[in-house]
């Protein structure tokens, strides 16, 4: 089941995220977060953006959320995407379920474009975003150093509408 995040989900989401911090280059964060830090992050994001979890039999297996691409008003029609799955839940279609749900929420709220930043060695995520019609629009080689290696990032973008309106309505930033 996919649903909005609740306070009692935060520790599970943190456990998933800390695995990526410690054991991968998926995120450029290098230090584990504690519950207080991660709760503050969830609270800040959910003031304006959706954060959803995928739960099966009471266990959070993954989550997705939208955030600001850039806080300046002219960028309000663009949101930034993050999706994280428990590593043991990858390859089961759960990421697709989260992507479908978060795309619906982004369109509902009035976003016209969605961005995603992907590290250069994350081939799985690049293919996943390609599958959903994201296009790579920029790449910054060797911009971050983690796990004893230099890594680049690529910026991906997805159009959420076929035509950009001449006078767009303000984004609604609906809470779930």
mmCIF file of C-alpha atoms in Angstrom, residues 10-23 27-45 51 63 65 67 82 84 146:
data_model
loop_
_atom_site.group_PDB
_atom_site.id
_atom_site.type_symbol
_atom_site.label_atom_id
_atom_site.label_comp_id
_atom_site.label_asym_id
_atom_site.label_seq_id
_atom_site.Cartn_x
_atom_site.Cartn_y
_atom_site.Cartn_z
ATOM 1 C CA UNK A 10 10.200 8.166 9.935
ATOM 2 C CA UNK A 11 12.547 5.725 11.715
ATOM 3 C CA UNK A 12 12.004 3.124 8.973
ATOM 4 C CA UNK A 13 12.679 5.673 6.231
ATOM 5 C CA UNK A 14 15.792 6.795 8.087
ATOM 6 C CA UNK A 15 17.053 3.207 8.312
ATOM 7 C CA UNK A 16 16.643 2.845 4.542
ATOM 8 C CA UNK A 17 18.383 6.147 3.839
ATOM 9 C CA UNK A 18 21.272 5.502 6.216
ATOM 10 C CA UNK A 19 22.044 2.290 4.318
ATOM 11 C CA UNK A 20 22.542 4.376 1.175
ATOM 12 C CA UNK A 21 24.719 6.863 3.037
ATOM 13 C CA UNK A 22 26.949 4.126 4.468
ATOM 14 C CA UNK A 23 27.102 1.593 1.649
ATOM 15 C CA UNK A 27 23.590 9.999 -2.115
ATOM 16 C CA UNK A 28 26.511 12.323 -1.567
ATOM 17 C CA UNK A 29 25.764 12.532 2.133
ATOM 18 C CA UNK A 30 28.638 10.881 3.986
ATOM 19 C CA UNK A 31 27.537 10.853 7.640
ATOM 20 C CA UNK A 32 24.632 8.860 9.030
ATOM 21 C CA UNK A 33 21.674 10.973 10.054
ATOM 22 C CA UNK A 34 20.028 10.598 13.446
ATOM 23 C CA UNK A 35 16.289 10.482 14.035
ATOM 24 C CA UNK A 36 16.086 14.138 15.044
ATOM 25 C CA UNK A 37 17.886 15.298 11.879
ATOM 26 C CA UNK A 38 15.791 13.126 9.596
ATOM 27 C CA UNK A 39 12.533 14.093 11.316
ATOM 28 C CA UNK A 40 13.399 17.760 10.764
ATOM 29 C CA UNK A 41 13.991 16.985 7.083
ATOM 30 C CA UNK A 42 10.652 15.176 6.748
ATOM 31 C CA UNK A 43 8.842 18.015 8.534
ATOM 32 C CA UNK A 44 10.449 20.645 6.283
ATOM 33 C CA UNK A 45 9.604 18.745 3.094
ATOM 34 C CA UNK A 51 6.167 12.371 0.906
ATOM 35 C CA UNK A 63 9.539 5.997 0.017
ATOM 36 C CA UNK A 65 9.063 12.585 -2.013
ATOM 37 C CA UNK A 67 11.070 18.874 -2.870
ATOM 38 C CA UNK A 82 13.774 11.393 -4.604
ATOM 39 C CA UNK A 84 14.597 5.211 -1.997
ATOM 40 C CA UNK A 146 32.800 9.599 -1.735
#
